[in-house]
Amino acid sequence: MKRIIILGSTGSIGKNTLNIIRRMNKHFQVLALAVKNNIRILERQIHQFHPKYAAVLDIESAARLRKKVRGVTVLEGEEGIRSLLELKKADLVVNSIIGSAGLQYTHKAIREQLPVALANKESLVMAGKIIMKLARKNKVPIIPIDSEHSALFHLLKRTRPDEIEKIILTASGGPFLTWRKIDLVNVTPWDALRHPVWRMGSKITVDSATMLNKGFEIIEAHHLFDIDFNKIEVIIHPQSIIHSMIQTIDGEIYAQLSPPDMRFPILSALSFPEMIKNPLKPLGVEKIHRLSFQKPDVKKFPLLSYAYAIGKKGGNLPAALTVADEIAVKLFFERKLKFSHIFNKIKQIVESVKFIKNPDIEDIFKTERDILTRYSYSAQNDRGF
Ligand code: MN3
């Protein structure tokens, strides 16, 4: 029986994780749940899963929850969430917090030698070098939940690093794949939120529309698998059936296929290093009539090549890119920034940051704080989970 802590349990990945745990309660047990402020859903989750601990980032919401639930210790604030990661009984933490707010908890979990099932890609985008080095030193596995990286994690198990010619990250292309560049100027948040294949949170859906999500995933893959940027390729695959591929030096290509349902990579992360029989219906290959692929249009989606460039420069710039995107997406939702101006806004913010070549974790947090302060963006209220 694995005892699991879920950070961000009321978000899309958090709910899918609980869905899997409910179906597989012989294997998994919820030890603690943490949320930003959605205590209405958290209360239901507490009644259903009986965790020993809960943590709520928002202090007033934590106080309200305490009056409503019994038999569960309710902690509060960032400190409260961090203290969950010190629980000696925990076997795994699922970090599904949204955005840069998730980094500190990934870092803390690894310091506490707690294995991490990582849905918060920002942790690796912002501080991949630091996180991976610490994980190696503390012998802590980081198991990706992001579907492409989950695919690669399994595909790469059977090969040596020198056998890899390249890895091929698939991308759905998002809602604007077939739109003309000129029509992207007047895109509304509503247009951007209509993702054709995946049902996800709103931030990642917009990132998918700009394709910066794929840019982040390139940086994530670079750190997670210690693979050169030049060996990472992106291919558009609108059906999202193949979640990624690897090409070995002998010219073979290996692919991983499953339905576009996050519960598949979640189950595989929860059960690692074991493999457990999946209660969900697997892909019926006989029902697939078409798998198509095309090269991404980097003119239409400039953030994709920009993310490559920022990833290669490294240092504190990928962290700046992450935070700049959070600000730009927020402005877009507030209708203060046009969709077609997201790229320039992000570029402008990243270029204003002082470059640090070999940052430590404090430099990363400082880079983040500096940008947020400049845009008077409140970390407590606006971000995460
Ligand atoms: Mn993905």
Coordinates of C-alpha atoms and ligand atoms in Angstrom, one line a residue:
M1 CA 0.0 0.0 0.0
K2 CA 1.5 3.3 -1.1
R3 CA 0.7 6.4 1.0
I4 CA 0.3 9.4 -1.3
I5 CA 0.3 13.2 -0.8
I6 CA -1.4 15.2 -3.5
L7 CA -0.5 18.8 -3.9
G8 CA -3.2 20.5 -6.0
S9 CA -6.0 17.9 -5.5
T10 CA -8.8 20.1 -6.8
G11 CA -7.2 20.7 -10.2
S12 CA -7.5 18.6 -13.3
I13 CA -4.5 16.3 -12.5
G14 CA -5.4 16.1 -8.8
K15 CA -8.9 15.0 -9.6
N16 CA -7.7 12.4 -12.1
T17 CA -5.2 11.1 -9.5
L18 CA -8.0 10.7 -7.0
N19 CA -10.1 8.9 -9.6
I20 CA -7.3 6.4 -10.1
I21 CA -6.8 6.0 -6.3
R22 CA -10.5 5.4 -5.8
R23 CA -10.5 2.6 -8.4
M24 CA -7.3 1.1 -7.0
N25 CA -7.7 1.4 -3.3
K26 CA -5.9 -1.9 -2.6
H27 CA -2.7 -0.3 -4.0
F28 CA -2.9 3.4 -3.0
Q29 CA -4.1 5.4 0.0
V30 CA -4.4 9.2 0.4
L31 CA -2.3 10.5 3.2
A32 CA -2.7 14.2 2.6
L33 CA -4.3 16.7 0.3
A34 CA -3.3 20.2 -0.4
V35 CA -5.2 22.9 -2.2
K36 CA -5.0 26.7 -2.8
N37 CA -8.5 27.7 -1.6
N38 CA -11.2 25.4 -3.1
I39 CA -12.4 24.0 0.2
R40 CA -15.8 23.1 -1.2
I41 CA -14.3 20.4 -3.4
L42 CA -11.6 19.6 -0.8
E43 CA -14.3 18.9 1.8
R44 CA -15.9 16.3 -0.5
Q45 CA -12.5 14.7 -1.2
I46 CA -11.8 14.5 2.6
H47 CA -15.1 12.7 3.2
Q48 CA -14.4 10.3 0.4
F49 CA -10.7 9.5 0.9
H50 CA -10.2 10.2 4.7
P51 CA -6.7 11.7 4.6
K52 CA -5.0 12.2 7.9
Y53 CA -3.8 15.7 6.8
A54 CA -5.1 18.5 4.6
A55 CA -3.4 21.8 3.8
V56 CA -5.0 25.0 2.4
L57 CA -2.8 27.8 1.1
D58 CA -5.4 30.5 1.9
I59 CA -5.5 31.0 5.6
E60 CA -9.1 32.1 5.9
S61 CA -10.3 29.1 3.9
A62 CA -8.3 26.8 6.1
A63 CA -10.0 28.2 9.2
R64 CA -13.4 27.7 7.6
L65 CA -12.6 24.1 6.6
R66 CA -11.4 23.3 10.2
K67 CA -15.0 24.0 11.4
K68 CA -16.5 21.6 8.9
V69 CA -14.4 18.5 9.0
R70 CA -13.3 16.1 11.8
G71 CA -10.6 13.6 12.1
V72 CA -8.2 15.5 9.8
T73 CA -5.5 17.9 10.7
V74 CA -5.9 21.0 8.6
L75 CA -2.7 23.0 8.1
E76 CA -2.4 26.4 6.4
G77 CA -0.2 28.5 4.2
E78 CA 3.0 27.7 2.3
E79 CA 4.5 26.5 5.6
G80 CA 1.6 24.1 6.2
I81 CA 2.0 22.6 2.7
R82 CA 5.7 22.3 3.1
S83 CA 5.3 20.5 6.5
L84 CA 3.3 17.8 4.7
L85 CA 6.4 16.8 2.9
E86 CA 8.1 16.1 6.2
L87 CA 5.6 13.3 7.0
K88 CA 7.6 10.2 7.6
K89 CA 4.8 7.9 6.5
A90 CA 4.6 9.3 3.0
D91 CA 5.7 7.1 0.1
L92 CA 5.1 9.5 -2.8
V93 CA 4.1 13.1 -3.5
V94 CA 2.1 14.0 -6.6
N95 CA 2.9 17.6 -7.4
S96 CA 0.1 18.9 -9.6
I97 CA 0.3 22.5 -8.6
I98 CA 0.0 24.9 -11.5
G99 CA 2.9 27.1 -12.5
S100 CA 6.0 28.5 -10.8
A101 CA 4.3 28.2 -7.4
G102 CA 5.0 24.5 -7.6
L103 CA 8.8 24.6 -7.6
Q104 CA 9.4 25.1 -3.9
Y105 CA 7.5 22.0 -3.1
T106 CA 9.3 19.8 -5.6
H107 CA 12.6 21.1 -4.2
K108 CA 11.4 20.5 -0.6
A109 CA 10.2 16.9 -1.3
I110 CA 13.5 15.9 -2.9
R111 CA 15.4 17.4 0.1
E112 CA 13.2 15.2 2.3
Q113 CA 14.0 12.2 0.1
L114 CA 10.4 11.8 -0.9
P115 CA 9.8 10.4 -4.4
V116 CA 8.0 12.9 -6.7
A117 CA 5.4 12.1 -9.4
L118 CA 5.7 15.4 -11.2
A119 CA 2.9 17.1 -13.1
N120 CA 4.3 20.5 -12.4
K121 CA 6.6 20.9 -15.4
E122 CA 7.6 24.4 -14.2
S123 CA 9.8 22.7 -11.5
L124 CA 12.1 21.4 -14.2
V125 CA 11.8 24.3 -16.6
M126 CA 12.8 26.8 -14.0
A127 CA 15.4 24.8 -12.1
G128 CA 16.0 21.6 -13.9
K129 CA 19.7 21.5 -13.3
I130 CA 19.4 22.1 -9.6
I131 CA 16.4 19.7 -9.1
M132 CA 18.0 16.8 -11.1
K133 CA 21.3 17.2 -9.4
L134 CA 19.7 17.2 -5.9
A135 CA 17.5 14.2 -6.9
R136 CA 20.6 12.2 -8.0
K137 CA 22.5 13.1 -4.8
N138 CA 19.5 12.1 -2.6
K139 CA 18.7 9.1 -4.8
V140 CA 15.1 10.3 -5.2
P141 CA 13.2 9.3 -8.3
I142 CA 11.3 12.0 -10.3
I143 CA 8.6 10.3 -12.3
P144 CA 7.0 12.5 -14.9
I145 CA 3.2 12.6 -15.2
D146 CA 3.3 14.9 -18.3
S147 CA 2.1 12.4 -21.0
E148 CA 4.9 13.0 -23.4
H149 CA 7.6 12.6 -20.7
S150 CA 5.8 9.6 -19.2
A151 CA 6.0 8.0 -22.7
L152 CA 9.7 8.9 -23.0
F153 CA 10.4 7.7 -19.5
H154 CA 9.3 4.2 -20.4
L155 CA 10.7 4.2 -24.0
L156 CA 14.1 5.3 -22.7
K157 CA 14.3 2.5 -20.1
R158 CA 15.4 0.0 -22.7
T159 CA 18.2 2.0 -24.3
R160 CA 21.6 3.4 -23.4
P161 CA 22.1 7.2 -23.8
D162 CA 24.6 6.6 -26.7
E163 CA 22.0 4.6 -28.6
I164 CA 19.6 7.6 -28.9
E165 CA 19.6 9.5 -32.2
K166 CA 16.8 11.8 -31.1
I167 CA 13.6 12.0 -29.1
I168 CA 10.4 13.2 -30.9
L169 CA 7.9 15.0 -28.7
T170 CA 4.4 14.9 -30.1
A171 CA 2.1 18.0 -29.9
S172 CA -1.6 18.2 -30.5
G173 CA -1.1 21.6 -32.1
G174 CA -3.8 23.1 -29.9
P175 CA -7.0 24.8 -31.1
F176 CA -5.3 27.1 -33.7
L177 CA -3.5 24.4 -35.7
T178 CA -5.6 25.1 -38.8
W179 CA -6.1 28.9 -38.3
R180 CA -4.3 31.4 -40.4
K181 CA -1.7 33.5 -38.6
I182 CA -3.6 36.7 -39.5
D183 CA -6.8 35.3 -37.8
L184 CA -4.9 34.7 -34.5
V185 CA -4.8 38.5 -33.9
N186 CA -8.3 38.6 -32.5
V187 CA -8.5 35.3 -30.7
T188 CA -10.5 35.5 -27.4
P189 CA -9.8 33.6 -24.2
W190 CA -12.9 31.6 -25.1
D191 CA -11.4 30.5 -28.5
A192 CA -8.1 29.6 -26.8
L193 CA -9.9 27.4 -24.2
R194 CA -11.5 25.1 -26.7
H195 CA -8.8 22.5 -26.9
P196 CA -9.8 19.8 -29.5
V197 CA -8.4 16.8 -27.6
W198 CA -7.4 17.3 -24.0
R199 CA -9.5 18.6 -21.2
M200 CA -7.1 20.5 -19.0
G201 CA -6.8 23.6 -16.7
S202 CA -7.1 27.0 -18.4
K203 CA -3.5 28.1 -18.0
I204 CA -2.1 25.0 -19.8
T205 CA -4.8 25.2 -22.4
V206 CA -3.6 28.7 -23.4
D207 CA 0.0 27.5 -23.3
S208 CA -1.1 24.8 -25.6
A209 CA -2.7 27.4 -27.9
T210 CA 0.6 29.4 -28.1
M211 CA 2.6 26.2 -28.2
L212 CA 4.8 27.5 -25.4
N213 CA 3.5 24.4 -23.5
K214 CA 5.5 22.3 -26.0
G215 CA 8.5 24.7 -25.6
F216 CA 8.4 24.1 -21.8
E217 CA 8.2 20.4 -22.5
I218 CA 11.4 20.6 -24.6
I219 CA 13.2 22.1 -21.6
E220 CA 11.6 19.6 -19.3
A221 CA 12.8 16.7 -21.4
H222 CA 16.3 18.1 -21.7
H223 CA 16.7 18.0 -17.9
L224 CA 14.7 14.9 -17.1
F225 CA 16.5 12.7 -19.6
D226 CA 19.8 14.6 -19.8
I227 CA 19.5 14.9 -23.6
D228 CA 21.0 17.6 -25.8
F229 CA 18.5 20.3 -27.2
N230 CA 19.7 19.4 -30.7
K231 CA 18.4 15.9 -30.2
I232 CA 14.8 17.0 -29.3
E233 CA 12.3 17.3 -32.1
V234 CA 8.7 18.4 -32.0
I235 CA 6.1 17.0 -34.3
I236 CA 2.4 17.9 -34.6
H237 CA 0.2 14.9 -34.1
P238 CA -3.4 16.2 -33.7
Q239 CA -5.0 12.9 -32.6
S240 CA -2.8 12.7 -29.5
I241 CA -2.6 8.9 -29.6
I242 CA 1.2 8.6 -29.8
H243 CA 2.5 10.5 -26.8
S244 CA 6.1 10.6 -27.9
M245 CA 8.7 8.6 -29.9
I246 CA 12.4 7.8 -29.7
Q247 CA 14.7 7.2 -32.7
T248 CA 17.7 5.0 -32.0
I249 CA 21.0 5.2 -34.0
D250 CA 20.2 2.1 -35.9
G251 CA 17.3 4.0 -37.5
E252 CA 14.4 2.4 -35.6
I253 CA 11.6 4.5 -34.2
Y254 CA 9.7 3.4 -31.1
A255 CA 6.4 5.0 -30.1
Q256 CA 4.1 4.9 -27.0
L257 CA 0.4 4.8 -27.6
S258 CA -2.6 5.2 -25.3
P259 CA -5.9 7.1 -25.2
P260 CA -5.6 10.9 -24.6
D261 CA -6.5 10.4 -20.9
M262 CA -4.2 11.7 -18.2
R263 CA -5.2 8.8 -15.9
F264 CA -2.9 6.5 -17.9
P265 CA 0.4 8.4 -17.2
I266 CA -0.9 9.1 -13.7
L267 CA -1.3 5.4 -12.9
S268 CA 2.0 4.6 -14.4
A269 CA 3.7 7.2 -12.2
L270 CA 1.8 6.1 -9.1
S271 CA 2.8 2.5 -9.5
F272 CA 6.5 3.0 -10.5
P273 CA 8.7 1.1 -10.3
E274 CA 6.1 -1.7 -10.4
M275 CA 3.5 -2.1 -13.2
I276 CA -0.1 -2.6 -12.1
K277 CA -3.0 -3.8 -14.1
N278 CA -5.0 -0.8 -15.3
P279 CA -8.8 -0.8 -14.7
L280 CA -9.4 1.6 -17.5
K281 CA -10.3 0.6 -21.0
P282 CA -7.1 0.5 -23.1
L283 CA -6.7 1.9 -26.6
G284 CA -8.6 -0.1 -29.2
V285 CA -6.1 0.1 -32.1
E286 CA -8.8 -1.3 -34.4
K287 CA -10.7 1.9 -33.9
I288 CA -7.9 4.1 -35.1
H289 CA -8.2 5.0 -38.7
R290 CA -5.7 7.8 -39.0
L291 CA -2.6 9.0 -37.3
S292 CA -1.2 12.1 -39.0
F293 CA 1.9 14.2 -38.4
Q294 CA 3.2 17.5 -39.6
K295 CA 6.0 19.9 -38.9
P296 CA 5.1 22.7 -36.5
D297 CA 4.7 26.2 -38.1
V298 CA 7.3 28.2 -36.2
K299 CA 6.3 31.4 -37.9
K300 CA 2.7 31.0 -36.5
F301 CA 4.0 29.8 -33.1
P302 CA 7.2 31.8 -32.5
L303 CA 7.2 30.8 -28.8
L304 CA 8.3 27.3 -29.7
S305 CA 11.6 28.3 -31.2
Y306 CA 12.0 31.0 -28.5
A307 CA 11.7 28.4 -25.8
Y308 CA 14.5 26.3 -27.6
A309 CA 16.7 29.4 -27.6
I310 CA 16.0 30.2 -23.9
G311 CA 16.5 26.6 -22.9
K312 CA 19.9 26.5 -24.6
K313 CA 20.9 29.8 -22.9
G314 CA 19.8 28.3 -19.6
G315 CA 20.8 29.9 -16.3
N316 CA 17.9 31.8 -14.8
L317 CA 16.3 32.6 -18.2
P318 CA 13.9 29.6 -18.4
A319 CA 12.6 30.6 -14.9
A320 CA 12.1 34.1 -16.3
L321 CA 10.3 32.6 -19.3
T322 CA 7.9 30.6 -17.0
V323 CA 7.0 33.6 -14.9
A324 CA 6.7 36.0 -18.0
D325 CA 4.3 33.5 -19.5
E326 CA 2.2 33.5 -16.4
I327 CA 1.9 37.2 -16.5
A328 CA 1.1 37.3 -20.2
V329 CA -1.6 34.7 -19.9
K330 CA -3.1 36.5 -17.0
L331 CA -3.2 39.7 -19.0
F332 CA -4.7 37.8 -21.9
F333 CA -7.5 36.5 -19.7
E334 CA -8.2 40.0 -18.4
R335 CA -8.5 41.1 -22.1
K336 CA -5.5 43.5 -21.5
L337 CA -3.3 41.7 -24.0
K338 CA -4.1 40.4 -27.5
F339 CA -3.3 36.8 -28.2
S340 CA -0.9 37.8 -31.0
H341 CA 1.0 40.1 -28.5
I342 CA 1.7 37.3 -26.0
F343 CA 5.0 36.5 -27.6
N344 CA 6.3 40.1 -27.6
K345 CA 5.2 40.6 -24.0
I346 CA 7.0 37.5 -22.9
K347 CA 10.1 38.4 -24.8
Q348 CA 10.1 41.9 -23.3
I349 CA 9.9 40.5 -19.8
V350 CA 12.6 37.9 -20.3
E351 CA 15.0 40.4 -21.9
S352 CA 14.6 42.7 -18.9
V353 CA 16.0 40.1 -16.5
K354 CA 19.7 40.1 -15.4
F355 CA 21.3 36.9 -16.7
I356 CA 22.7 34.5 -14.1
K357 CA 24.7 31.7 -15.7
N358 CA 24.9 29.2 -12.8
P359 CA 22.0 30.1 -10.5
D360 CA 21.3 28.4 -7.2
I361 CA 17.8 27.8 -6.0
E362 CA 17.7 31.2 -4.2
D363 CA 18.7 33.0 -7.5
I364 CA 15.8 31.2 -9.2
F365 CA 13.3 32.3 -6.6
K366 CA 14.7 35.8 -6.7
T367 CA 14.4 36.0 -10.5
E368 CA 10.7 34.9 -10.0
R369 CA 10.0 37.4 -7.2
D370 CA 11.6 40.3 -9.0
I371 CA 9.4 39.8 -12.1
L372 CA 6.3 39.3 -10.0
T373 CA 7.0 42.4 -8.0
R374 CA 7.6 44.5 -11.1
Y375 CA 4.1 43.5 -12.3
S376 CA 2.7 43.8 -8.8
Y377 CA 1.4 40.3 -9.2
S378 CA 0.4 38.7 -5.9
A379 CA 1.8 35.2 -5.6
Q380 CA -0.7 34.3 -2.8
N381 CA -3.8 35.3 -4.6
D382 CA -3.2 34.8 -8.3
R383 CA -1.1 31.8 -8.8
G384 CA -0.9 28.1 -8.5
F385 CA -3.0 25.0 -7.9
Ligands
MN3_1 MN 2.2 17.4 -22.2

